[in-house]
């Protein structure tokens, strides 16, 4: 009888310990936060403590902006300049490792500080190309000979107070094509919209805010003088984003995100005489990106 009692108590203790382990495991794997959308099924894992990495490509659109050019014997502003992006055509060349960074791309790595919050660093490689030719209004002064090279300006020399001129290639080429780079830190929040019954596949809403430095490589020709300049920290930017993240499996996801941003570039390299000549510009943009990522 004594042996039976001992076996019975051991059985009850084992069951209790097993139940406690299951409960603890459940608490460790179940997300601690609730989604705004309260999906019918819940994820069977928590993201807290995980890292993520993704790579993808973007298209971007730019608002009209003013560009101010300053240097020896000139200080003028072109108003409401129109520009566009320059995404490479989709092709097999994108899979060539030596050409993977030629298109407009995005790269990001982050860490989940909570189940539904992360902090990340990234590089948005966009491209900005001023439309040439185009009619714009101009204010300021252009001397007959400008820059340390005393480049002649011809018929465009003069003082302007809002007149309209036709900007041709002989006057200006202005591009951030290597590129219009945004090095940034972002904080993201995630809310599950839909979770598959198995708990591994899910659709998640991502929102985020960010800020960082603008590091363009600007290709500029001012009255024929200029070059494809080296990269430089020329200003700063802030951004907000909204996207959808589809976890195909627990650790692999596809994501589409739209980002809106505002930038202030105060030191744009132009003619190559960086200590004398520069341009400044505020650019607002809309960016849409497709990426593929892993969580680990």
Tab-separated table of C-alpha atoms in Angstrom:
chain	number	residue	atom	x	y	z
A	1	UNK	CA	0.000	0.000	0.000
A	2	UNK	CA	2.873	2.298	0.851
A	3	UNK	CA	4.484	1.654	-2.549
A	4	UNK	CA	1.167	2.422	-4.294
A	5	UNK	CA	0.866	5.729	-2.408
A	6	UNK	CA	4.423	6.731	-3.364
A	7	UNK	CA	3.802	5.880	-7.033
A	8	UNK	CA	0.520	7.831	-6.967
A	9	UNK	CA	2.199	10.923	-5.479
A	10	UNK	CA	5.045	10.680	-8.010
A	11	UNK	CA	2.481	10.488	-10.815
A	12	UNK	CA	0.646	13.603	-9.548
A	13	UNK	CA	3.922	15.523	-9.099
A	14	UNK	CA	5.057	14.604	-12.618
A	15	UNK	CA	1.755	15.752	-14.100
A	16	UNK	CA	1.967	19.040	-12.222
A	17	UNK	CA	5.538	19.655	-13.399
A	18	UNK	CA	4.561	18.833	-17.012
A	19	UNK	CA	1.638	21.255	-16.830
A	20	UNK	CA	3.913	23.947	-15.383
A	21	UNK	CA	6.451	23.431	-18.208
A	22	UNK	CA	3.721	23.709	-20.828
A	23	UNK	CA	2.399	26.880	-19.192
A	24	UNK	CA	5.900	28.427	-18.984
A	25	UNK	CA	6.647	27.488	-22.593
A	26	UNK	CA	3.353	29.007	-23.667
A	27	UNK	CA	4.112	32.229	-21.816
A	28	UNK	CA	7.572	32.431	-23.387
A	29	UNK	CA	6.356	31.836	-26.944
A	30	UNK	CA	3.093	33.767	-26.927
A	31	UNK	CA	3.332	37.444	-27.896
A	32	UNK	CA	2.989	39.699	-24.866
A	33	UNK	CA	1.323	42.487	-26.849
A	34	UNK	CA	-2.085	42.615	-28.469
A	35	UNK	CA	-2.749	43.663	-32.039
A	36	UNK	CA	-5.032	46.574	-32.822
A	37	UNK	CA	-6.873	44.281	-35.211
A	38	UNK	CA	-7.358	41.317	-32.823
A	39	UNK	CA	-7.065	38.553	-35.458
A	40	UNK	CA	-8.985	35.312	-34.905
A	41	UNK	CA	-5.775	33.268	-34.595
A	42	UNK	CA	-2.643	34.238	-32.684
A	43	UNK	CA	1.010	33.780	-33.529
A	44	UNK	CA	2.630	30.870	-31.716
A	45	UNK	CA	5.907	32.753	-31.156
A	46	UNK	CA	7.186	36.100	-29.902
A	47	UNK	CA	9.486	38.347	-31.925
A	48	UNK	CA	11.164	39.897	-28.873
A	49	UNK	CA	14.936	39.440	-28.992
A	50	UNK	CA	14.989	38.599	-32.719
A	51	UNK	CA	16.992	40.368	-35.409
A	52	UNK	CA	15.828	40.971	-38.972
A	53	UNK	CA	17.494	41.805	-42.266
A	54	UNK	CA	15.991	42.703	-45.633
A	55	UNK	CA	16.988	43.840	-49.108
A	56	UNK	CA	14.850	45.212	-51.915
A	57	UNK	CA	14.244	47.898	-54.507
A	58	UNK	CA	12.292	51.152	-54.696
A	59	UNK	CA	10.672	53.759	-56.875
A	60	UNK	CA	10.442	57.363	-55.719
A	61	UNK	CA	8.577	60.555	-56.568
A	62	UNK	CA	9.645	64.110	-55.740
A	63	UNK	CA	7.795	67.348	-55.102
A	64	UNK	CA	8.908	70.523	-56.846
A	65	UNK	CA	11.818	72.156	-55.041
A	66	UNK	CA	13.987	75.271	-55.063
A	67	UNK	CA	17.724	74.904	-55.747
A	68	UNK	CA	20.088	77.675	-54.678
A	69	UNK	CA	23.547	77.930	-56.292
A	70	UNK	CA	26.273	79.968	-54.602
A	71	UNK	CA	29.886	80.762	-55.415
A	72	UNK	CA	32.259	83.457	-56.651
A	73	UNK	CA	30.282	86.081	-58.588
A	74	UNK	CA	26.952	84.254	-58.478
A	75	UNK	CA	24.078	83.569	-56.105
A	76	UNK	CA	20.831	82.506	-57.744
A	77	UNK	CA	17.853	80.230	-57.063
A	78	UNK	CA	15.843	78.138	-59.488
A	79	UNK	CA	12.266	77.801	-58.217
A	80	UNK	CA	9.840	74.861	-58.413
A	81	UNK	CA	12.270	72.561	-60.173
A	82	UNK	CA	10.760	69.321	-61.486
A	83	UNK	CA	12.682	66.054	-61.084
A	84	UNK	CA	12.127	62.296	-61.296
A	85	UNK	CA	13.821	59.080	-60.196
A	86	UNK	CA	15.857	56.713	-62.378
A	87	UNK	CA	15.133	53.103	-61.551
A	88	UNK	CA	16.926	50.572	-63.739
A	89	UNK	CA	14.756	48.416	-65.956
A	90	UNK	CA	13.879	45.070	-64.421
A	91	UNK	CA	16.146	42.352	-65.789
A	92	UNK	CA	18.363	39.389	-64.993
A	93	UNK	CA	21.294	41.763	-64.457
A	94	UNK	CA	19.804	42.561	-61.042
A	95	UNK	CA	20.863	39.058	-59.958
A	96	UNK	CA	24.497	39.702	-60.899
A	97	UNK	CA	26.353	40.262	-57.575
A	98	UNK	CA	28.565	42.915	-59.165
A	99	UNK	CA	25.493	44.923	-60.277
A	100	UNK	CA	23.189	44.367	-57.310
A	101	UNK	CA	23.634	47.961	-56.095
A	102	UNK	CA	23.047	49.638	-59.482
A	103	UNK	CA	19.234	49.916	-59.194
A	104	UNK	CA	17.502	52.010	-56.527
A	105	UNK	CA	17.772	49.692	-53.529
A	106	UNK	CA	17.031	49.445	-49.789
A	107	UNK	CA	18.954	47.570	-47.121
A	108	UNK	CA	17.998	47.369	-43.437
A	109	UNK	CA	18.893	45.462	-40.272
A	110	UNK	CA	16.972	45.711	-37.010
A	111	UNK	CA	16.278	44.290	-33.575
A	112	UNK	CA	12.950	43.608	-31.826
A	113	UNK	CA	13.094	45.334	-28.443
A	114	UNK	CA	9.560	44.053	-27.767
A	115	UNK	CA	7.263	41.641	-29.567
A	116	UNK	CA	5.688	44.476	-31.542
A	117	UNK	CA	8.436	47.148	-31.520
A	118	UNK	CA	11.811	47.244	-33.243
A	119	UNK	CA	14.665	49.645	-33.855
A	120	UNK	CA	16.647	49.482	-37.101
A	121	UNK	CA	19.309	51.128	-39.238
A	122	UNK	CA	19.098	51.305	-43.013
A	123	UNK	CA	20.312	52.803	-46.268
A	124	UNK	CA	17.762	54.041	-48.829
A	125	UNK	CA	19.494	54.434	-52.187
A	126	UNK	CA	17.213	56.599	-54.323
A	127	UNK	CA	18.056	58.653	-57.400
A	128	UNK	CA	17.099	62.248	-58.186
A	129	UNK	CA	17.328	63.656	-61.716
A	130	UNK	CA	16.357	67.226	-62.611
A	131	UNK	CA	14.334	67.382	-65.828
A	132	UNK	CA	16.333	69.084	-68.601
A	133	UNK	CA	15.222	71.181	-70.406
A	134	UNK	CA	12.496	72.877	-68.369
A	135	UNK	CA	11.113	76.354	-67.762
A	136	UNK	CA	11.581	77.710	-64.231
A	137	UNK	CA	11.493	81.069	-62.495
A	138	UNK	CA	14.781	82.470	-61.230
A	139	UNK	CA	15.856	85.018	-58.614
A	140	UNK	CA	19.329	86.308	-57.768
A	141	UNK	CA	22.441	87.250	-59.677
A	142	UNK	CA	24.616	85.539	-62.293
A	143	UNK	CA	27.873	87.290	-63.159
A	144	UNK	CA	29.423	87.349	-66.611
A	145	UNK	CA	32.185	85.038	-65.343
A	146	UNK	CA	31.614	82.781	-62.340
A	147	UNK	CA	33.384	80.216	-60.109
A	148	UNK	CA	37.163	80.226	-59.511
A	149	UNK	CA	37.520	79.097	-63.149
A	150	UNK	CA	35.873	82.322	-64.436
A	151	UNK	CA	33.452	80.337	-66.559
A	152	UNK	CA	31.526	82.598	-68.978
A	153	UNK	CA	27.736	82.612	-68.599
A	154	UNK	CA	26.889	84.372	-71.849
A	155	UNK	CA	23.358	85.699	-72.316
A	156	UNK	CA	22.237	84.358	-68.919
A	157	UNK	CA	24.345	86.885	-66.997
A	158	UNK	CA	22.220	89.392	-65.088
A	159	UNK	CA	20.014	90.069	-62.068
A	160	UNK	CA	16.679	88.252	-61.836
A	161	UNK	CA	13.493	88.890	-59.877
A	162	UNK	CA	11.245	85.987	-60.803
A	163	UNK	CA	11.617	85.907	-64.572
A	164	UNK	CA	11.115	82.615	-66.389
A	165	UNK	CA	14.075	81.040	-68.147
A	166	UNK	CA	14.531	77.826	-70.076
A	167	UNK	CA	17.183	75.712	-68.348
A	168	UNK	CA	19.120	73.741	-70.948
A	169	UNK	CA	22.017	71.332	-70.658
A	170	UNK	CA	24.432	74.123	-71.654
A	171	UNK	CA	23.491	75.881	-68.396
A	172	UNK	CA	22.950	73.024	-65.965
A	173	UNK	CA	22.949	69.299	-65.337
A	174	UNK	CA	21.853	68.396	-61.817
A	175	UNK	CA	21.501	64.825	-60.513
A	176	UNK	CA	21.858	62.832	-57.304
A	177	UNK	CA	22.196	59.509	-59.095
A	178	UNK	CA	24.887	57.656	-57.156
A	179	UNK	CA	22.621	58.483	-55.426
A	180	UNK	CA	20.107	60.372	-53.275
A	181	UNK	CA	21.172	58.349	-50.221
A	182	UNK	CA	19.353	58.394	-46.878
A	183	UNK	CA	21.264	56.777	-43.978
A	184	UNK	CA	18.714	56.486	-41.217
A	185	UNK	CA	17.566	55.077	-37.887
A	186	UNK	CA	13.918	54.047	-37.553
A	187	UNK	CA	11.576	52.839	-34.818
A	188	UNK	CA	8.823	50.467	-36.009
A	189	UNK	CA	5.564	49.124	-34.565
A	190	UNK	CA	3.822	45.943	-35.773
A	191	UNK	CA	0.169	44.885	-35.561
A	192	UNK	CA	-1.012	41.497	-36.843
A	193	UNK	CA	-3.906	41.791	-39.296
A	194	UNK	CA	-4.281	38.090	-40.087
A	195	UNK	CA	-2.645	34.943	-38.695
A	196	UNK	CA	-3.003	31.459	-40.222
A	197	UNK	CA	-4.381	28.698	-37.960
A	198	UNK	CA	-0.892	27.188	-37.668
A	199	UNK	CA	0.465	30.440	-36.237
A	200	UNK	CA	3.539	30.723	-38.479
A	201	UNK	CA	2.101	32.519	-41.518
A	202	UNK	CA	0.797	36.023	-40.902
A	203	UNK	CA	0.073	39.431	-42.416
A	204	UNK	CA	1.308	42.338	-40.299
A	205	UNK	CA	0.903	46.102	-40.504
A	206	UNK	CA	4.158	48.017	-40.000
A	207	UNK	CA	4.313	51.716	-39.068
A	208	UNK	CA	7.451	53.675	-38.297
A	209	UNK	CA	9.250	56.979	-37.836
A	210	UNK	CA	12.845	57.732	-38.717
A	211	UNK	CA	15.590	60.282	-39.156
A	212	UNK	CA	19.123	60.420	-40.427
A	213	UNK	CA	21.746	61.904	-42.717
A	214	UNK	CA	21.640	62.618	-46.442
A	215	UNK	CA	24.778	61.321	-48.187
A	216	UNK	CA	24.333	62.050	-51.902
A	217	UNK	CA	26.780	61.653	-54.710
A	218	UNK	CA	25.838	64.558	-56.967
A	219	UNK	CA	26.597	64.790	-60.678
A	220	UNK	CA	26.494	68.519	-61.482
A	221	UNK	CA	27.565	70.616	-64.465
A	222	UNK	CA	27.155	74.397	-64.060
A	223	UNK	CA	27.751	76.214	-67.350
A	224	UNK	CA	29.815	73.196	-68.403
A	225	UNK	CA	31.988	73.078	-65.279
A	226	UNK	CA	31.499	70.173	-62.865
A	227	UNK	CA	31.862	66.461	-62.300
A	228	UNK	CA	30.360	63.388	-60.678
A	229	UNK	CA	31.330	64.453	-57.157
A	230	UNK	CA	32.358	62.215	-54.275
A	231	UNK	CA	29.881	61.244	-51.556
A	232	UNK	CA	29.410	63.795	-48.777
A	233	UNK	CA	27.147	64.384	-45.795
A	234	UNK	CA	25.134	67.266	-47.178
A	235	UNK	CA	22.188	67.483	-44.784
A	236	UNK	CA	19.540	65.532	-42.916
A	237	UNK	CA	16.141	63.945	-43.397
A	238	UNK	CA	13.093	62.727	-41.471
A	239	UNK	CA	10.546	60.142	-42.582
A	240	UNK	CA	7.418	58.175	-41.739
A	241	UNK	CA	6.388	54.834	-43.229
A	242	UNK	CA	3.449	52.455	-43.551
A	243	UNK	CA	3.672	48.928	-44.928
A	244	UNK	CA	2.437	45.363	-45.057
A	245	UNK	CA	4.651	42.476	-44.014
A	246	UNK	CA	3.718	38.934	-45.101
A	247	UNK	CA	5.484	36.182	-43.166
A	248	UNK	CA	5.561	33.322	-45.682
A	249	UNK	CA	7.134	31.182	-42.994
A	250	UNK	CA	8.041	31.993	-39.425
A	251	UNK	CA	11.449	33.395	-40.431
A	252	UNK	CA	10.983	34.598	-44.028
A	253	UNK	CA	8.872	37.561	-45.159
A	254	UNK	CA	7.929	39.732	-48.105
A	255	UNK	CA	7.193	43.389	-47.477
A	256	UNK	CA	5.794	46.407	-49.326
A	257	UNK	CA	6.282	49.768	-47.648
A	258	UNK	CA	5.500	53.351	-48.594
A	259	UNK	CA	7.624	56.067	-47.021
A	260	UNK	CA	7.134	59.837	-47.043
A	261	UNK	CA	10.128	62.012	-46.247
A	262	UNK	CA	11.446	65.554	-46.012
A	263	UNK	CA	15.115	66.426	-46.501
A	264	UNK	CA	17.271	69.524	-46.133
A	265	UNK	CA	20.529	69.491	-48.125
A	266	UNK	CA	22.695	72.498	-47.293
A	267	UNK	CA	26.065	71.465	-48.749
A	268	UNK	CA	25.650	69.902	-52.196
A	269	UNK	CA	28.893	69.540	-54.149
A	270	UNK	CA	28.673	71.104	-57.618
A	271	UNK	CA	31.628	72.225	-59.751
A	272	UNK	CA	34.358	70.369	-57.867
A	273	UNK	CA	35.584	73.549	-56.153
A	274	UNK	CA	34.013	72.449	-52.864
A	275	UNK	CA	35.501	75.265	-50.772
A	276	UNK	CA	33.917	77.889	-53.057
A	277	UNK	CA	30.931	76.474	-54.938
A	278	UNK	CA	27.936	74.649	-53.525
A	279	UNK	CA	24.168	74.301	-53.817
A	280	UNK	CA	21.372	73.856	-51.291
A	281	UNK	CA	17.958	72.264	-51.665
A	282	UNK	CA	14.983	70.945	-49.695
A	283	UNK	CA	13.446	67.822	-51.240
A	284	UNK	CA	10.206	66.128	-50.194
A	285	UNK	CA	9.663	62.637	-51.532
A	286	UNK	CA	7.398	59.601	-51.643
A	287	UNK	CA	9.108	56.211	-51.825
A	288	UNK	CA	7.629	52.775	-52.400
A	289	UNK	CA	9.757	49.675	-51.826
A	290	UNK	CA	9.495	45.902	-52.189
A	291	UNK	CA	11.826	43.818	-50.026
A	292	UNK	CA	12.472	40.219	-49.011
A	293	UNK	CA	13.779	39.545	-45.537
A	294	UNK	CA	14.704	37.039	-42.852
A	295	UNK	CA	14.196	37.097	-39.092
A	296	UNK	CA	16.648	35.303	-36.850
